[in-house]
Coordinates of C-alpha atoms and ligand atoms in Angstrom, one line a residue:
M39 CA -33.0 44.5 42.8
N40 CA -32.1 48.1 42.2
L41 CA -34.5 49.2 39.4
E42 CA -32.4 52.3 38.6
K43 CA -29.7 50.0 37.4
T44 CA -31.8 47.4 35.6
M45 CA -32.0 47.5 31.9
R46 CA -35.1 46.0 30.4
I47 CA -35.0 44.2 27.1
I48 CA -37.9 42.5 25.3
S49 CA -37.3 39.9 22.6
V50 CA -40.2 39.6 20.2
V51 CA -40.1 36.2 18.5
G52 CA -42.7 33.9 16.8
A53 CA -41.2 31.6 14.3
R54 CA -38.9 28.6 14.5
P55 CA -35.6 30.2 13.4
Q56 CA -36.2 33.0 15.9
F57 CA -36.3 30.6 18.9
I58 CA -33.0 29.2 17.7
K59 CA -31.5 32.7 17.4
L60 CA -32.9 33.7 20.8
A61 CA -31.3 30.9 22.8
P62 CA -27.7 32.1 22.9
F63 CA -28.8 35.6 23.7
I64 CA -30.6 34.3 26.8
S65 CA -27.4 32.5 27.9
A66 CA -25.4 35.7 27.3
I67 CA -27.7 37.7 29.5
K68 CA -27.5 35.0 32.2
K69 CA -23.7 35.2 32.1
H70 CA -23.8 39.0 32.2
N71 CA -26.1 39.1 35.2
E72 CA -23.9 36.6 37.1
S73 CA -20.9 38.8 36.7
H74 CA -22.4 42.3 36.9
S75 CA -24.2 43.0 40.2
N76 CA -24.5 46.7 39.5
Q77 CA -26.0 46.6 36.0
K78 CA -28.6 43.8 35.7
I79 CA -30.6 43.0 32.6
E80 CA -34.2 42.0 32.9
H81 CA -35.2 40.1 29.8
S82 CA -38.7 39.2 28.7
I83 CA -40.0 37.2 25.8
V84 CA -43.0 38.2 23.8
H85 CA -44.1 35.4 21.5
T86 CA -46.4 36.4 18.7
G87 CA -47.8 32.9 18.2
Q88 CA -46.8 32.8 14.5
H89 CA -45.6 29.2 14.9
Y90 CA -47.6 27.1 17.3
D91 CA -47.3 23.4 16.5
Y92 CA -45.2 21.6 19.1
E93 CA -42.5 20.7 16.7
M94 CA -42.3 24.2 15.3
N95 CA -42.4 25.9 18.6
K96 CA -42.2 24.4 22.1
I97 CA -39.7 21.7 21.2
F98 CA -37.1 24.5 20.8
F99 CA -37.9 26.1 24.1
D100 CA -37.5 22.7 25.8
E101 CA -34.4 21.6 24.0
L102 CA -32.5 24.9 24.2
G103 CA -33.6 25.8 27.7
I104 CA -35.4 29.0 26.7
P105 CA -37.8 30.2 29.4
E106 CA -41.5 30.2 28.8
P107 CA -42.6 33.4 27.0
D108 CA -43.8 36.1 29.4
V109 CA -46.6 36.9 26.9
N110 CA -48.0 34.9 24.1
L111 CA -50.0 37.1 21.6
E112 CA -51.5 33.9 20.0
V113 CA -51.9 35.4 16.6
G114 CA -51.5 32.2 14.7
S115 CA -51.7 31.9 10.9
G116 CA -53.3 34.3 8.4
T117 CA -52.7 36.5 5.4
H118 CA -49.8 38.9 5.7
G119 CA -52.1 41.8 6.5
I120 CA -54.1 40.0 9.1
Q121 CA -51.1 38.3 10.7
T122 CA -48.8 41.4 10.8
G123 CA -51.6 43.7 11.8
E124 CA -52.8 41.6 14.6
M125 CA -49.3 41.1 15.9
M126 CA -48.7 44.9 15.9
K127 CA -51.9 45.6 17.7
R128 CA -51.3 43.0 20.4
A129 CA -47.5 43.7 20.7
E130 CA -48.2 47.4 21.2
Q131 CA -50.2 46.5 24.3
A132 CA -47.6 44.2 25.7
L133 CA -44.8 46.8 25.1
I134 CA -46.8 49.6 26.7
E135 CA -47.2 47.5 29.9
K136 CA -43.4 46.9 30.1
M137 CA -41.8 50.0 28.4
P138 CA -38.4 48.4 28.0
N139 CA -35.2 50.2 27.1
W140 CA -34.8 47.9 24.1
I141 CA -36.8 45.5 22.0
L142 CA -34.9 43.0 19.9
V143 CA -36.3 41.5 16.8
Y144 CA -34.7 38.6 14.8
G145 CA -34.5 37.8 11.1
D146 CA -37.2 38.7 8.6
T147 CA -40.5 37.2 9.4
N148 CA -43.8 39.0 9.9
S149 CA -43.2 38.8 13.7
T150 CA -39.9 40.8 13.1
L151 CA -41.6 43.6 11.3
A152 CA -44.6 43.8 13.6
G153 CA -42.4 43.9 16.7
A154 CA -40.2 46.6 15.2
L155 CA -43.1 48.8 14.0
A156 CA -45.0 48.5 17.3
A157 CA -41.9 49.5 19.3
V158 CA -40.5 52.3 17.2
K159 CA -43.8 54.2 17.4
L160 CA -43.6 54.0 21.1
H161 CA -40.1 55.4 20.9
I162 CA -38.6 52.2 22.2
L163 CA -35.2 51.5 20.8
V164 CA -35.2 48.6 18.3
G165 CA -32.2 46.2 17.8
H166 CA -32.4 44.1 14.7
V167 CA -30.6 40.9 14.8
E168 CA -29.6 39.6 11.4
S169 CA -29.8 43.0 9.8
G170 CA -28.7 44.1 6.3
L171 CA -29.6 41.0 4.4
R172 CA -30.9 41.5 0.9
S173 CA -32.1 39.2 -1.9
Y174 CA -33.1 42.2 -4.0
N175 CA -36.3 40.3 -4.8
R176 CA -39.2 42.4 -3.6
K177 CA -41.6 39.6 -4.3
M178 CA -40.3 37.9 -1.2
P179 CA -42.3 38.8 1.9
E180 CA -39.0 38.5 3.9
E181 CA -37.3 41.2 1.8
I182 CA -40.0 43.7 2.6
N183 CA -39.9 42.7 6.3
R184 CA -36.1 43.2 6.4
I185 CA -35.9 46.5 4.6
L186 CA -38.6 48.1 6.8
T187 CA -37.3 46.6 10.0
D188 CA -33.7 47.9 9.2
H189 CA -35.0 51.3 8.6
C190 CA -36.8 51.7 11.9
S191 CA -34.0 50.1 14.0
A192 CA -31.6 51.9 16.3
V193 CA -28.9 49.2 16.2
L194 CA -28.5 47.1 13.2
F195 CA -26.7 43.9 14.1
C196 CA -25.2 42.6 10.9
P197 CA -24.1 39.0 10.6
T198 CA -21.6 39.5 7.7
E199 CA -19.6 42.2 5.9
N200 CA -21.8 41.9 2.9
A201 CA -24.8 42.8 5.1
V202 CA -22.9 46.0 6.2
K203 CA -22.2 46.8 2.5
N204 CA -25.9 46.5 1.7
L205 CA -26.8 49.0 4.4
M206 CA -24.1 51.4 3.3
K207 CA -25.7 51.4 -0.1
E208 CA -29.0 52.4 1.6
G209 CA -27.3 55.4 3.2
F210 CA -26.7 54.4 6.8
P211 CA -24.0 56.7 8.0
N212 CA -22.7 55.2 11.2
I213 CA -20.9 52.0 10.4
I214 CA -18.8 49.8 12.8
N215 CA -17.3 47.2 10.6
K216 CA -14.9 45.3 12.7
G217 CA -15.7 41.9 11.4
I218 CA -14.5 39.3 13.8
L219 CA -14.4 40.7 17.3
S220 CA -11.5 39.1 18.9
D221 CA -10.7 41.6 21.7
S222 CA -13.6 41.4 24.1
S223 CA -13.5 45.0 25.3
S224 CA -13.1 46.6 21.9
I225 CA -16.7 46.8 20.9
E226 CA -17.5 49.2 23.7
L227 CA -14.6 51.4 22.6
L228 CA -15.6 51.3 19.0
I229 CA -19.1 52.5 19.7
S230 CA -18.3 55.0 22.4
D231 CA -18.9 58.1 20.2
T232 CA -21.5 56.8 17.9
E233 CA -25.0 58.1 17.1
L234 CA -28.1 56.2 16.3
P235 CA -28.8 54.4 14.1
V236 CA -25.6 52.4 14.1
V237 CA -24.7 49.5 11.9
I238 CA -22.4 46.9 13.5
N239 CA -20.8 43.8 12.0
I240 CA -21.1 41.6 15.0
G241 CA -21.2 38.1 13.5
D242 CA -24.0 35.6 13.2
I243 CA -25.9 34.6 16.3
M244 CA -26.8 31.3 14.8
Y245 CA -23.2 30.3 14.9
D246 CA -23.4 30.8 18.7
T247 CA -26.4 28.5 18.8
L248 CA -24.6 25.9 16.7
L249 CA -21.6 25.9 18.9
M250 CA -23.7 25.6 22.0
G251 CA -26.0 23.0 20.5
M252 CA -23.6 20.7 18.7
E253 CA -21.9 19.4 21.8
I254 CA -25.3 18.4 23.3
A255 CA -26.7 17.1 20.1
E256 CA -23.7 14.8 19.7
K257 CA -24.5 13.2 23.0
K258 CA -28.3 13.2 22.8
S259 CA -29.5 12.7 19.3
T260 CA -30.1 9.2 18.1
I261 CA -31.6 10.3 14.7
L262 CA -29.2 8.4 12.5
E263 CA -30.0 5.1 14.3
K264 CA -33.7 5.9 14.3
L265 CA -33.7 6.4 10.6
D266 CA -31.2 3.6 10.0
I267 CA -29.0 5.8 7.8
K268 CA -25.2 6.0 7.7
P269 CA -23.0 9.2 7.8
N270 CA -22.3 10.6 4.3
E271 CA -24.8 8.2 2.7
Y272 CA -27.9 10.3 2.5
Y273 CA -29.2 13.7 1.3
L274 CA -31.0 16.1 3.6
A275 CA -33.6 18.5 2.2
T276 CA -35.9 21.2 3.5
I277 CA -38.3 23.4 1.6
H278 CA -40.6 26.1 2.8
R279 CA -40.2 29.4 0.9
A280 CA -43.4 30.8 -0.4
E281 CA -41.8 31.2 -3.9
N282 CA -41.2 27.4 -4.0
T283 CA -44.3 26.1 -2.2
D284 CA -47.0 28.3 -3.5
N285 CA -46.5 27.5 -7.2
K286 CA -47.8 24.0 -8.0
D287 CA -45.5 23.4 -10.9
R288 CA -42.5 24.5 -9.0
L289 CA -43.3 22.4 -6.0
R290 CA -44.0 19.4 -8.2
T291 CA -40.6 19.9 -10.0
I292 CA -38.8 20.0 -6.6
I293 CA -40.5 16.7 -5.5
D294 CA -39.8 15.0 -8.9
S295 CA -36.1 16.1 -8.5
F296 CA -35.9 14.6 -5.0
V297 CA -37.2 11.3 -6.4
E298 CA -34.6 11.2 -9.1
I299 CA -31.8 12.3 -6.8
S300 CA -32.6 9.6 -4.2
E301 CA -31.8 6.7 -6.5
K302 CA -28.4 6.0 -4.9
Y303 CA -28.8 7.4 -1.4
P304 CA -32.0 8.1 0.5
L305 CA -33.1 11.7 0.8
I306 CA -34.3 12.7 4.2
F307 CA -36.9 15.5 4.1
P308 CA -38.3 17.0 7.3
V309 CA -41.4 18.8 6.0
H310 CA -42.4 22.3 7.1
P311 CA -46.1 22.5 7.9
R312 CA -46.6 25.0 5.1
T313 CA -45.1 22.6 2.6
R314 CA -47.1 19.6 3.9
K315 CA -50.3 21.5 3.7
I316 CA -49.7 22.6 0.1
L317 CA -48.6 19.2 -1.0
E318 CA -51.9 17.9 0.2
E319 CA -53.9 20.8 -1.3
Y320 CA -52.3 20.4 -4.7
N321 CA -52.6 16.6 -4.5
I322 CA -48.8 16.2 -5.3
P323 CA -47.8 12.6 -4.4
H324 CA -45.7 12.7 -1.3
S325 CA -45.5 9.1 -0.1
G326 CA -43.9 6.0 -1.5
L327 CA -41.5 8.1 -3.5
N328 CA -38.5 6.0 -4.2
Q329 CA -36.0 6.7 -1.3
V330 CA -37.5 10.1 -0.3
L331 CA -38.3 9.9 3.4
L332 CA -40.8 12.5 4.5
L333 CA -40.7 13.4 8.2
D334 CA -42.5 15.8 10.4
P335 CA -40.3 18.8 11.4
I336 CA -37.5 17.6 13.6
S337 CA -35.8 19.0 16.7
Y338 CA -32.8 21.3 16.5
F339 CA -30.4 18.7 17.9
D340 CA -31.6 16.1 15.5
M341 CA -31.3 18.6 12.6
L342 CA -27.7 19.5 13.6
I343 CA -26.8 15.8 13.5
L344 CA -28.5 15.2 10.2
E345 CA -26.8 18.2 8.7
K346 CA -23.4 17.4 10.0
N347 CA -23.5 13.8 8.6
A348 CA -25.2 14.5 5.3
Y349 CA -23.6 13.8 2.0
K350 CA -25.2 16.9 0.5
I351 CA -27.9 19.3 1.6
L352 CA -30.7 20.7 -0.6
T353 CA -32.6 23.6 0.9
D354 CA -34.3 27.0 0.4
S355 CA -33.8 27.9 4.1
G356 CA -31.6 30.7 5.1
G357 CA -30.5 29.1 8.4
V358 CA -29.8 25.7 6.8
Q359 CA -27.6 27.3 4.1
K360 CA -25.5 28.9 6.9
E361 CA -25.3 25.7 9.0
A362 CA -24.2 23.7 5.9
Y363 CA -21.4 26.2 5.3
L364 CA -20.4 26.2 9.0
M365 CA -20.3 22.4 9.0
K366 CA -18.6 22.3 5.5
I367 CA -21.3 20.2 3.9
P368 CA -22.0 20.9 0.2
C369 CA -25.2 22.8 -0.2
I370 CA -27.6 23.1 -3.2
T371 CA -29.9 26.1 -2.7
L372 CA -33.2 25.7 -4.5
R373 CA -33.6 29.3 -5.4
D374 CA -32.5 31.9 -8.0
E375 CA -30.8 34.1 -5.4
T376 CA -29.6 34.0 -1.9
E377 CA -28.9 36.6 0.9
W378 CA -25.9 34.5 2.0
I379 CA -23.7 35.2 -1.0
E380 CA -20.5 34.5 0.9
T381 CA -21.4 30.8 1.1
V382 CA -21.8 30.8 -2.7
E383 CA -18.5 32.6 -3.2
S384 CA -16.8 30.1 -0.9
G385 CA -17.6 27.3 -3.3
F386 CA -19.7 25.5 -0.8
N387 CA -23.2 26.5 -1.9
I388 CA -24.6 26.3 -5.4
L389 CA -27.7 28.2 -6.5
S390 CA -29.4 25.7 -8.6
G391 CA -32.5 27.6 -9.7
I392 CA -35.7 25.6 -10.0
T393 CA -35.7 23.4 -13.2
K394 CA -35.5 19.7 -12.6
E395 CA -32.4 19.3 -14.8
A396 CA -30.6 22.0 -12.8
I397 CA -31.5 20.7 -9.4
V398 CA -30.6 17.1 -10.3
T399 CA -27.4 18.1 -12.2
S400 CA -26.3 20.5 -9.5
T401 CA -26.8 17.8 -6.8
L402 CA -25.4 14.8 -8.6
S403 CA -22.5 16.1 -10.6
S404 CA -21.3 19.4 -9.2
Q405 CA -17.9 19.6 -7.6
F406 CA -17.6 21.6 -4.5
S407 CA -14.3 23.2 -3.8
Q408 CA -13.8 25.1 -0.6
Q409 CA -12.1 28.4 -1.0
A410 CA -9.9 29.5 1.9
K411 CA -12.1 32.0 3.6
K412 CA -11.9 33.9 6.8
A413 CA -14.6 33.4 9.4
I414 CA -17.4 35.0 7.5
F415 CA -20.0 34.5 10.3
G416 CA -17.8 35.9 13.1
N417 CA -16.4 33.9 16.0
G418 CA -19.4 32.4 17.8
Q419 CA -19.5 35.1 20.4
T420 CA -22.1 37.4 18.8
S421 CA -24.6 37.3 21.6
Q422 CA -22.1 38.4 24.3
E423 CA -21.0 41.3 22.1
M424 CA -24.6 42.3 21.5
V425 CA -25.2 42.5 25.3
K426 CA -22.3 45.0 25.6
V427 CA -23.6 47.1 22.8
L428 CA -27.1 47.3 24.2
I429 CA -25.8 48.4 27.6
K430 CA -23.5 51.0 26.2
L431 CA -26.1 52.5 23.9
K432 CA -29.2 52.3 26.0
D433 CA -29.4 56.0 26.9
L434 CA -29.1 57.3 23.4
S435 CA -32.1 58.2 21.4
F436 CA -32.8 59.4 17.8
Ligands
LIG286 C1 -42.3 32.0 8.2 C2 -41.6 33.2 7.7 C3 -40.4 32.8 6.9 C4 -39.5 31.9 7.7 C5 -40.3 30.7 8.2 C6 -39.4 29.9 9.1 C7 -43.1 35.1 7.2 C8 -43.7 35.9 6.1 N1 -42.5 34.0 6.8 O1 -42.8 31.2 7.0 O2 -39.6 34.0 6.6 O3 -38.4 31.4 6.9 O4 -41.4 31.2 9.0 O5 -39.9 28.6 9.3 O6 -43.1 35.5 8.3 N2 -48.3 26.3 10.0 C9 -48.7 25.3 10.8 N3 -48.2 25.2 12.0 C10 -47.4 26.1 12.6 C11 -47.0 27.2 11.8 C12 -47.5 27.3 10.5 O7 -49.5 24.4 10.3 O8 -47.0 26.0 13.7 C13 -48.8 26.4 8.6 C14 -50.1 27.2 8.4 O9 -50.9 26.6 7.5 C15 -49.6 28.5 7.9 C16 -48.4 28.1 7.1 O10 -47.8 27.0 7.8 O11 -50.6 29.2 7.1 C17 -47.4 29.2 6.9 O12 -47.0 29.7 8.2 P1 -46.4 31.2 8.3 O13 -46.0 31.4 9.7 O14 -47.4 32.2 7.8 O15 -45.2 31.3 7.4 P2 -44.0 30.3 7.2 O16 -44.1 29.6 5.8 O17 -43.9 29.4 8.4
LIG287 N1 -34.6 23.3 11.7 C1 -34.9 22.4 12.7 N2 -35.8 21.4 12.3 C2 -36.3 21.2 11.0 C3 -35.9 22.1 10.0 C4 -35.0 23.2 10.4 O1 -34.5 22.5 13.8 O2 -37.1 20.3 10.8 C5 -33.7 24.4 12.0 C6 -32.4 24.6 11.2 O3 -31.4 23.7 11.7 C7 -32.1 26.0 11.3 C8 -33.5 26.7 11.4 O4 -34.4 25.6 11.8 O5 -31.4 26.3 12.5 C9 -33.9 27.2 10.1 O6 -35.3 27.6 10.1 P1 -36.2 27.7 8.9 O7 -35.6 26.9 7.8 O8 -37.6 27.3 9.3 O9 -36.2 29.2 8.5 P2 -35.2 30.2 7.8 O10 -33.9 30.1 8.3 O11 -35.3 29.9 6.3 O12 -35.8 31.5 8.0

C-alpha cells in the first residue's frame, strides 16, 4: 500500500450507542477502499472500555460485523473525573503511536469528550458525529460532553437542522446546511472553499445502521417468539439516564408507572446495568411486577424487532427516541426535555415528565398524530457522505 496516499482515521468508542453508530462508518470505508485504489483509508478502533459486559459491548461487534478494537484502554467504570481522566491519559498514548489524520468521536459520553480532548491537544483533527445537540440542561453530564466536544472539533457532523441552528447560536461561522444530501457529488462541492471548523448537516448515522440492521434483524431475530408476545400488544421500555436512575423517588415512580401501565399489555423492559444496579441498591422491587418483564440488555437486532412491533415505547434513551420516530412507533419520553425536538414536533414523541400520573396518562390516553414531515434524519447515507468530507478536508488545519 502506498502510504503517501493513505488517510488514517481512528474512531474512539466505548459505550453501546457508539458501537451502533460506528458500524455503518466501517462499511462506508470498506466500500470506499474497494472503489478507490489511489486514496485508501486506514481505519483503527480505540475502545475506551467504558462499557465492557458482553451484552453492552461485544455482542454489537459480533452482530454488526465490527472488527475487534485495535486498542482497548480498559478504563471501565468510575466517577466522571476518574473515568474521563483515565481515558484521556490512555487515549493520548494510543493516538501518539498512530498520529492519524482524523479522529472521530460519537455522541456525548465520557468516551466522546476524552477522545476529543486528547486528540485536539495533539493537533489531530477531530470529527464529531452527532454534533450540535443540546438539552440546555447543564446538569446532564452528556450536555457538558457535547458542548466541549463540539468546541474542539474541526468538523461538526450534525444529524438534524435543529442541531445546526444550535451551533449557529454558539457562533460557529462556517455552516453547510444542505439537509438531505441527494446528489452524491454535491457535498464535496459544497465544502470546497470552507475553513475549519465547519458545521455540516449530514443526517443521522443511526438511520444508516437501522437500514442496514433491519433487513438482517427481520430474518434472524426470534425475540417475539422467545418472549411469547404479539406485535402491537406490548409496551417496550428502557431507562438509564442518571437524572432518572440516581434519584430513588424518581426511579420508584417510573417502576410504579410501568406496573400500572402493564395491566392490559405486558411491558418489556431490557434493563441497562446502571439501572439494574441502582434498583438493587435502593431495594426497589423489580420482580413479580404485574406484567412488567425485566430482561438483561438485548442485542441490537432483537431491539429493532421489539421496537418495530411495539404498541408504544417508553424511554429516556436518545437512540431509542430516534428509532421510534423512524419506525413510526408512538414514543413517550420520560424526561422534561429532549435533544430530539423534531420528534416531538412531529407528534410522534411526547415528553411526559416524571410524575406517575403524567407517565401513565401520556402512555394510556394520549393520541399520536403524525405530522407530514420531511426526512428529518437525512436519507440513510450519512456514513458515505462523512467519508467524502473527511477526505476532502484532511489537509486543512486550524
Ligand atoms: C453512558 C453515557 C450515556 C449513554 C449511555 C449509553 C456518560 C456520562 N454516560 O451512561 O450518555 O447514554 O452510556 O448506554 O458517558 N456498567 C456495567 N457494565 C457495563 C457498563 C456499565 O455494569 O458494561 C454499570 C457500572 O455500574 C457503571 C454504570 O453501569 O458504574 C454506569 O456506566 P457508565 O458507563 O458510567 O454510564 P452509563 O450510565 O452507561
Ligand atoms: N439498544 C440495544 N439493546 C438494548 C437497549 C438499547 O441494542 O437493550 C440500542 C438501541 O436500539 C439504540 C441504542 O442501543 O440503537 C441506544 O443506546 P442507549 O439507550 O444505551 O444510549 P443513548 O442513545 O441514550 O445514548
